[in-house]
GROMACS .gro file of C-alpha atoms in nm:
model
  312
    1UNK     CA    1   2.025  -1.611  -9.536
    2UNK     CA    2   1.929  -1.751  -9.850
    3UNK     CA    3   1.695  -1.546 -10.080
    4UNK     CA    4   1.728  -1.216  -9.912
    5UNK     CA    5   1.779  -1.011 -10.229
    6UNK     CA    6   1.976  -0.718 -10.066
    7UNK     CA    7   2.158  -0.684 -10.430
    8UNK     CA    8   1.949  -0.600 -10.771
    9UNK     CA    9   2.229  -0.338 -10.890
   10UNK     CA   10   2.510  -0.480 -11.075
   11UNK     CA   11   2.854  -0.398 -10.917
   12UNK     CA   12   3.133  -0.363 -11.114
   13UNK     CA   13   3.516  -0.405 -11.010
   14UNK     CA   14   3.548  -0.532 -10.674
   15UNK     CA   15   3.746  -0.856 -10.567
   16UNK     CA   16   3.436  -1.008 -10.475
   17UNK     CA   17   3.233  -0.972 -10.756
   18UNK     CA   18   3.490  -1.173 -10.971
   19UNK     CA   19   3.541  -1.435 -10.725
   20UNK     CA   20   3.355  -1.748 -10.784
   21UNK     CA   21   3.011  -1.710 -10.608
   22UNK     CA   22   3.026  -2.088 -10.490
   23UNK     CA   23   3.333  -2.035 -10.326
   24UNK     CA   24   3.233  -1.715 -10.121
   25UNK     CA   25   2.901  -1.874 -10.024
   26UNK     CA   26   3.095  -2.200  -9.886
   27UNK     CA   27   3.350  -1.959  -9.728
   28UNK     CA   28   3.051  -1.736  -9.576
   29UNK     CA   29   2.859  -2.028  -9.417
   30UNK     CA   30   3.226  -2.159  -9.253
   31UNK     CA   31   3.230  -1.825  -9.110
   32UNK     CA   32   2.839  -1.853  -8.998
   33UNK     CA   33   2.918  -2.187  -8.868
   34UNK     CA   34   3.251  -2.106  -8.621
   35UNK     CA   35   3.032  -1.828  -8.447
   36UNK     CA   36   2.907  -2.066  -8.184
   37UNK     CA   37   3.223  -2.187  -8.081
   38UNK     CA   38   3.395  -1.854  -8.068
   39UNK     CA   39   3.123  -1.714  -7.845
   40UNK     CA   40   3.132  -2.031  -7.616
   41UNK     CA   41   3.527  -2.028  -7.609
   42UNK     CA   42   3.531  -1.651  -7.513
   43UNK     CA   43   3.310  -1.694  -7.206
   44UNK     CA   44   3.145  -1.356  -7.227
   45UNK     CA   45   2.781  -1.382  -7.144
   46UNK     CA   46   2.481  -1.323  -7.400
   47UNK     CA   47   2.479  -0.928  -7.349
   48UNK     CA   48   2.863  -0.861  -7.376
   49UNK     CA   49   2.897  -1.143  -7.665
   50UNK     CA   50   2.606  -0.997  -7.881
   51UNK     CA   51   2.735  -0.606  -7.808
   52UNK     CA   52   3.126  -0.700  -7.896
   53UNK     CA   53   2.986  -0.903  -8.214
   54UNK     CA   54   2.851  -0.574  -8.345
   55UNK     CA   55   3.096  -0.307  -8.176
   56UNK     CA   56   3.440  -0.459  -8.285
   57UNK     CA   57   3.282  -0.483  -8.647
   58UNK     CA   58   3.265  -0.134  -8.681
   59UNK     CA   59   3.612  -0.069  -8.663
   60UNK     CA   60   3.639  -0.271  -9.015
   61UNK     CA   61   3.301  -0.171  -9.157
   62UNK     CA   62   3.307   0.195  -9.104
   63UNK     CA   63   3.660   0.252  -9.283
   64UNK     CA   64   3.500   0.035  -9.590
   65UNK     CA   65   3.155   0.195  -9.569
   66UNK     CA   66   3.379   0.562  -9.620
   67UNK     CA   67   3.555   0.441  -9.881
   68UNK     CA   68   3.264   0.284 -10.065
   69UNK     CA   69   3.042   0.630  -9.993
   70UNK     CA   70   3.319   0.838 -10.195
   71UNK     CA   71   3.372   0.598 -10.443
   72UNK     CA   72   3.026   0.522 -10.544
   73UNK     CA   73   2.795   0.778 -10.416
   74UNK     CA   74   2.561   0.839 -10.122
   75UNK     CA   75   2.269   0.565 -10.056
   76UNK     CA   76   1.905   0.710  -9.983
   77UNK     CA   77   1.778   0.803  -9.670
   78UNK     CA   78   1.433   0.574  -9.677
   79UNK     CA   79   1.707   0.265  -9.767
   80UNK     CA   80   1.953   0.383  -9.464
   81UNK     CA   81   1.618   0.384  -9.237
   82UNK     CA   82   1.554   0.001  -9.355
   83UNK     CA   83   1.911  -0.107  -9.307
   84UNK     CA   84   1.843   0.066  -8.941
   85UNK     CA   85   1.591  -0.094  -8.872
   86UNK     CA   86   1.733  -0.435  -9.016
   87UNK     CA   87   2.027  -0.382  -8.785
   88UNK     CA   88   1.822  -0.351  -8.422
   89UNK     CA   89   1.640  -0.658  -8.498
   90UNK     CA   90   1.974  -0.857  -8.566
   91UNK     CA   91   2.117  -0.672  -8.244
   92UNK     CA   92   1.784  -0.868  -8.098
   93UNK     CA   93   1.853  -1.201  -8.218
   94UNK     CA   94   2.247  -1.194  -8.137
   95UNK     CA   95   2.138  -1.180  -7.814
   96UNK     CA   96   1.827  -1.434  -7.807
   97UNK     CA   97   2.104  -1.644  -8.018
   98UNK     CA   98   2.404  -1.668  -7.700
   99UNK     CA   99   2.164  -1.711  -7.505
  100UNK     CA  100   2.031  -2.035  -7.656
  101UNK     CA  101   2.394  -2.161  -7.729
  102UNK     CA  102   2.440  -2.169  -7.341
  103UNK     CA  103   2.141  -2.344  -7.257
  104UNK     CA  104   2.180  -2.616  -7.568
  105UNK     CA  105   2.530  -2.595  -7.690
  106UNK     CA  106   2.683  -2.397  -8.012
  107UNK     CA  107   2.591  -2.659  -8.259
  108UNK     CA  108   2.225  -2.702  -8.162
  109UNK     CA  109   2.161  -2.312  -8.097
  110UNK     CA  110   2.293  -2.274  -8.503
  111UNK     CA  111   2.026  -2.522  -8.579
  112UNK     CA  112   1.797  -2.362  -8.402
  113UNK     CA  113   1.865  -2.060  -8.563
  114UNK     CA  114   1.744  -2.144  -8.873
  115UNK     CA  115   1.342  -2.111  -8.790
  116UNK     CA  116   1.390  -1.812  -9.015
  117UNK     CA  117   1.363  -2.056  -9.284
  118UNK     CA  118   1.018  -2.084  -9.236
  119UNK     CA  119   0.953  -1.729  -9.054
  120UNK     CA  120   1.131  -1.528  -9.355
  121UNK     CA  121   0.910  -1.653  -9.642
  122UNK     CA  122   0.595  -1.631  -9.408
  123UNK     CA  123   0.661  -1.225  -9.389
  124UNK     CA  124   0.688  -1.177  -9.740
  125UNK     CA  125   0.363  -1.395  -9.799
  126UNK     CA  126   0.178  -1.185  -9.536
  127UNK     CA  127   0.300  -0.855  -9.615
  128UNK     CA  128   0.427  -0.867 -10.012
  129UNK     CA  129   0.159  -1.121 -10.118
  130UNK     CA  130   0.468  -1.352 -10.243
  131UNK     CA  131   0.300  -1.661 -10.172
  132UNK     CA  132   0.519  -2.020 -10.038
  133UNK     CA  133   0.519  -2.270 -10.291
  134UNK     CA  134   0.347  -2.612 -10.165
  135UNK     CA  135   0.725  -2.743 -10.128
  136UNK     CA  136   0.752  -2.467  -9.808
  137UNK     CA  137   0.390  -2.584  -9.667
  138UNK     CA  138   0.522  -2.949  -9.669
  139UNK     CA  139   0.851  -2.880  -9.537
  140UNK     CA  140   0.754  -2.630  -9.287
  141UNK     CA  141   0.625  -2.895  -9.000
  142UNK     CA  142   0.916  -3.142  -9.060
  143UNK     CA  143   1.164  -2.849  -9.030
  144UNK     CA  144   0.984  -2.748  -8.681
  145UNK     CA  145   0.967  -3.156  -8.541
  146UNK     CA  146   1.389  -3.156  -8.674
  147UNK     CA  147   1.426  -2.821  -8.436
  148UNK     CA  148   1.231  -2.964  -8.109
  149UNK     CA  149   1.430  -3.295  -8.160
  150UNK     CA  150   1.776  -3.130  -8.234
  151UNK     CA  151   1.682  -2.905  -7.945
  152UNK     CA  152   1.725  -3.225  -7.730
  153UNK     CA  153   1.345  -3.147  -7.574
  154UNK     CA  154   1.271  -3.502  -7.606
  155UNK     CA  155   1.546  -3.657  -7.406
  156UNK     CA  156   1.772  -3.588  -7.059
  157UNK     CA  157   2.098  -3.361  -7.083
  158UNK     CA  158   2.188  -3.202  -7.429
  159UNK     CA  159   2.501  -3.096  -7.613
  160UNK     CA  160   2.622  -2.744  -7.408
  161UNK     CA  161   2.807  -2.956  -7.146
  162UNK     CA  162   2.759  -3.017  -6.812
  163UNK     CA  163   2.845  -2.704  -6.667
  164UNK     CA  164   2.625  -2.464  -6.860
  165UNK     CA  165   2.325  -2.542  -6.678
  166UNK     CA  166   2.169  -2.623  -6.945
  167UNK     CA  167   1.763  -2.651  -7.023
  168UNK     CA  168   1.626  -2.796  -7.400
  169UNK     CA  169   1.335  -2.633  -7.356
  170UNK     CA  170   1.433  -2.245  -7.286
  171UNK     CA  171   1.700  -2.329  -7.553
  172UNK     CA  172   1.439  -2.406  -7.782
  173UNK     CA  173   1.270  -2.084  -7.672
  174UNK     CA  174   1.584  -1.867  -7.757
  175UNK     CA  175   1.651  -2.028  -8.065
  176UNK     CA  176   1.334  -1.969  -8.207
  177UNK     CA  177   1.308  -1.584  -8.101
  178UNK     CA  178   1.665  -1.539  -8.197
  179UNK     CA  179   1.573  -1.709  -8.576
  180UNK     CA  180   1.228  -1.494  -8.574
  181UNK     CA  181   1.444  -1.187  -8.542
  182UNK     CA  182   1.689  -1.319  -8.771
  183UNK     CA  183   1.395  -1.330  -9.031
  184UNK     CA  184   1.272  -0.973  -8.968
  185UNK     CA  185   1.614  -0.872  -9.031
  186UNK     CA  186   1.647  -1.035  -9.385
  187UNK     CA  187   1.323  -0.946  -9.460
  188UNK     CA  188   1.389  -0.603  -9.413
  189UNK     CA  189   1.743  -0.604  -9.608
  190UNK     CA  190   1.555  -0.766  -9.887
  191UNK     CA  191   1.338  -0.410  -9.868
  192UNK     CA  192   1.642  -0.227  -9.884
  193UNK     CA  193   1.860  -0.411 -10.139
  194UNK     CA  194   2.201  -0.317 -10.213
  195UNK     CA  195   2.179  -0.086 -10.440
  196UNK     CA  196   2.491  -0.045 -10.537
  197UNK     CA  197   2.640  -0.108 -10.194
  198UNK     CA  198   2.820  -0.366 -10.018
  199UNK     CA  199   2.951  -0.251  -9.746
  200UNK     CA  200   2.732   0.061  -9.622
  201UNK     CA  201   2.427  -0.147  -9.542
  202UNK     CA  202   2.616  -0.369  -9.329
  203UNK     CA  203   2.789  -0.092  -9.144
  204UNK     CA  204   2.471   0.099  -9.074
  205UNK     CA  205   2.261  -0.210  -8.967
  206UNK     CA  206   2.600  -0.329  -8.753
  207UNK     CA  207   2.570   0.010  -8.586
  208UNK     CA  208   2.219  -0.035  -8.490
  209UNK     CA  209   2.275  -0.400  -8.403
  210UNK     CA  210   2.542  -0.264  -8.148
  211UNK     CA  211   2.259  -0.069  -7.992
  212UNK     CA  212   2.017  -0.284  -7.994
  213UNK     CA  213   2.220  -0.554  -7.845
  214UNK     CA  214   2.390  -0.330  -7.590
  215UNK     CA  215   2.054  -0.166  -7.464
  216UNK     CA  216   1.871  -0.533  -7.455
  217UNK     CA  217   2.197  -0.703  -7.309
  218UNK     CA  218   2.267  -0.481  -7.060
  219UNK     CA  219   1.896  -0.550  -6.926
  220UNK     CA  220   1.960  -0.947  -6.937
  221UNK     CA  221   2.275  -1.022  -6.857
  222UNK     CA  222   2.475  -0.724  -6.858
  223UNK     CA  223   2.779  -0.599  -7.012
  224UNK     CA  224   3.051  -0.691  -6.870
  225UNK     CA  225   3.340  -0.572  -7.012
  226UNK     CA  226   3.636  -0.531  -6.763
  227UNK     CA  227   3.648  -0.885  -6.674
  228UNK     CA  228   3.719  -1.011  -6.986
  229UNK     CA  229   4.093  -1.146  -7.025
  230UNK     CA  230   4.328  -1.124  -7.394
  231UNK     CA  231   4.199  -1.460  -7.470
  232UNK     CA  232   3.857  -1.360  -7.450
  233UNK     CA  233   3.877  -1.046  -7.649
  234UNK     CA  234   4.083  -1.262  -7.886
  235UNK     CA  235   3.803  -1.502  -7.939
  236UNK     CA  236   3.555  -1.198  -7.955
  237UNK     CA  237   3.735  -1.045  -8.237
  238UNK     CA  238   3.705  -1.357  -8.449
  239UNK     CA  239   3.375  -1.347  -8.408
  240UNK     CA  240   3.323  -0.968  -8.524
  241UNK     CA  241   3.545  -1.062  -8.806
  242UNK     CA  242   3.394  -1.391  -8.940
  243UNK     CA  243   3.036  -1.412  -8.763
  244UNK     CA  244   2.962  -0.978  -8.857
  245UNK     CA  245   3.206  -0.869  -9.141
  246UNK     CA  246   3.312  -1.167  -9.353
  247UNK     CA  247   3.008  -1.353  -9.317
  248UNK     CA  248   2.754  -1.076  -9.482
  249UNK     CA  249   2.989  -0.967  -9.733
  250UNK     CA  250   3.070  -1.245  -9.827
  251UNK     CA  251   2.722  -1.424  -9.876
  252UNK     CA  252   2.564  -1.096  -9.995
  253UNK     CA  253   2.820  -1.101 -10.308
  254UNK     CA  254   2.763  -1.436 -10.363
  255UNK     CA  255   2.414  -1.532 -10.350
  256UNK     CA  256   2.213  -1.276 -10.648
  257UNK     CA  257   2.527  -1.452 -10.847
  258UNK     CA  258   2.410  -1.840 -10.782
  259UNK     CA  259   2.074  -2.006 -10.885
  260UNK     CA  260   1.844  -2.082 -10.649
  261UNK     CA  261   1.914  -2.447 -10.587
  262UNK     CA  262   2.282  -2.386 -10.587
  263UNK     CA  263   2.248  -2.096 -10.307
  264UNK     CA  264   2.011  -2.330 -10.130
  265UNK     CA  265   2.247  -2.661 -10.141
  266UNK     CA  266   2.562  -2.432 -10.033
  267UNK     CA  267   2.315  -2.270  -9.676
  268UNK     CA  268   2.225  -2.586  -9.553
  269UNK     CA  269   2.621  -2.626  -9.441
  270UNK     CA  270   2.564  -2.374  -9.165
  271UNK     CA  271   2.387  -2.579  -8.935
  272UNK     CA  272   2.575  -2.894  -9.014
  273UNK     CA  273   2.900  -2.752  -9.018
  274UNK     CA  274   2.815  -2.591  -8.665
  275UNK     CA  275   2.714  -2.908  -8.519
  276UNK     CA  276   3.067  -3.097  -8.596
  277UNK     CA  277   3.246  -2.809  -8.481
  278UNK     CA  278   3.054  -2.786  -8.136
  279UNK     CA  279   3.146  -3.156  -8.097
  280UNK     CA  280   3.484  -3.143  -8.229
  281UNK     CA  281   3.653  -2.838  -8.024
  282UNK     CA  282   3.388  -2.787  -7.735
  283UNK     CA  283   3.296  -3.202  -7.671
  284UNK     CA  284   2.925  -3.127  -7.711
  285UNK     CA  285   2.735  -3.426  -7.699
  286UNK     CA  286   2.536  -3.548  -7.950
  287UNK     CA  287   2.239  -3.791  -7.896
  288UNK     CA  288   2.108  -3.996  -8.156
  289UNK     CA  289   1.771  -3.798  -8.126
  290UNK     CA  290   1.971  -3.485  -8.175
  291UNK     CA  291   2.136  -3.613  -8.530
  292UNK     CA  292   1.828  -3.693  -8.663
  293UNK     CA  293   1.713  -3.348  -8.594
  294UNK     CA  294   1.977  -3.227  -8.775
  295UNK     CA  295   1.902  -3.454  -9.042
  296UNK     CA  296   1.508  -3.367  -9.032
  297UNK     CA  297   1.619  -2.949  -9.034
  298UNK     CA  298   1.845  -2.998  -9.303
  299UNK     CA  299   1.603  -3.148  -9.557
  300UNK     CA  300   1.344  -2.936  -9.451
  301UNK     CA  301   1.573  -2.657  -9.555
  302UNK     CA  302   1.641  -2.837  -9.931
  303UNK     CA  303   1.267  -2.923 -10.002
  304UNK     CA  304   1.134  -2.562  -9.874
  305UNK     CA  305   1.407  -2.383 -10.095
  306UNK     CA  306   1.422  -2.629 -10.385
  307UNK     CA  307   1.043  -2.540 -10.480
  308UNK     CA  308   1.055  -2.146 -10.410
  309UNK     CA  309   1.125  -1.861 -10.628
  310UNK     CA  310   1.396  -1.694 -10.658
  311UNK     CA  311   1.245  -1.360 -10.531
  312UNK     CA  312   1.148  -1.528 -10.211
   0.00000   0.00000   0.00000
């Protein structure tokens, strides 16, 4: 999430905007961080989880995209058609994304997520000529050995438990498409920038997202949702609240507000932060192999970001 841009106008007078921006960024990437667990507490499979994450949103985001539209004006059509488009890739990569956590566990899967680290700035080399500093060329193969090992490809069982049925290497091949969609998404929000608004271009790529995550879940795994019981919707409402609404507002207020290596330090908590979790309130295991993944992603993630610029 780091980097993407989506604000270059100034807003003046909301809460957020005169919060500190370390303290929203540490509060966003909690909220990034508890998604795994939520989704693996509720149960729901990868189609129902990824539609609900978007759907329940919507009944926060729309009432706040309404009252943002009147108060500070409509946002053009060609930047609604980017945060569209945004949207149906992140409906793609919610999907990818439960998928992985049941094969590898929530901790690993949020690990794994975070390919778009190196996918992101690749984009806007290829197709805005903003070229990776050597930091990102160094980093970039030590971030993708940290994934396969934290992945658990290299060793028997891995962290989703024993009932999940669980294989490292279709894990590793969720994770990766869910983080490559991720990274079309920012990239594509970084088009679009804010603007002005905060919470229109999440509500409009949320909406998509829905779509894109209904129409692509219902093919995979279905949606499936009379079965679910109080205490799943309960734990699927979290997630819409922290993993879809808090989290982007949240981090998109914060981040054009912090220097690079500050916004960088505070996003490599995600992953980490997602790992303990998974261990602490699920009893994922966690191999010695799979720490020093961890350890291998997260430095990856310091040195790539530490040398770019802050446009990238």
């Amino acid at each position: 999430m780091a980097g993407t841009g989506t604000e270059r106008t100034p807003r003046q007078g909301s809460v957020l905007d005169r919060a500190n921006p370390v303290v929203l960024a540490v509060a966003g990437s909690g909220c990034t961080s508890a998604t795994g667990v939520f989704v693996k507490l509720s149960g729901a499979n990868a189609g129902t989880a990824a539609f609900l994450r978007c759907a329940l949103a919507l009944f926060v985001l729309v009432p706040m995209a309404v009252a943002e539209l009147r108060r500070v004006g409509p946002r053009a059509l060609r930047l609604v058609g980017l945060d569209a488009a945004a949207g149906l890739l992140l409906g793609v990569d919610y999907v990818f994304w439960v998928a992985s956590i049941q094969q590898v566990g929530a901790g690993m899967a949020t690990v794994l997520l975070n390919v778009q680290v190196v996918v992101f700035p690749l984009l806007a080399w290829v197709f805005l000529g903003d070229r990776a500093p050597l930091r990102f060329v160094v980093a970039a193969p030590v971030m993708l050995a940290g994934l396969a090992l934290a992945a658990g490809v290299t060793g028997p069982g891995g962290t989703a438990g024993p009932d999940s049925g669980g294989g490292p290497w279709l894990g590793l091949a969720y994770g990766c498409a869910a983080g490559t969609a991720y990274a079309g998404y920012l990239f594509l929000s970084r088009l679009g920038g804010g603007r002005g608004h905060t919470a229109t271009p999440v509500c409009v790529s949320t909406s998509t997202a829905a779509v894109a995550a209904g129409a692509l879940g219902a093919l995979w795994s279905g949606i499936d949702l009379a079965s679910q019981d109080a205490r799943a919707w309960l734990w699927l409402a979290l997630l819409a609240l922290t993993g879809q609404v808090l989290t982007w507002l949240l981090i998109g207020s914060a981040l054009p507000r912090l220097a690079a290596s500050t916004g960088a330090a505070v996003l490599v908590l995600p992953p980490v932060l997602a790992v303990a979790m998974g261990a602490v309130f699920l009893g994922e295991r966690v191999t010695p192999g799979q720490l020093g993944g961890c350890a291998l992603v997260v430095s990856a993630i310091w040195l790539s970001r530490r040398g770019g610029r802050p446009s990238a």
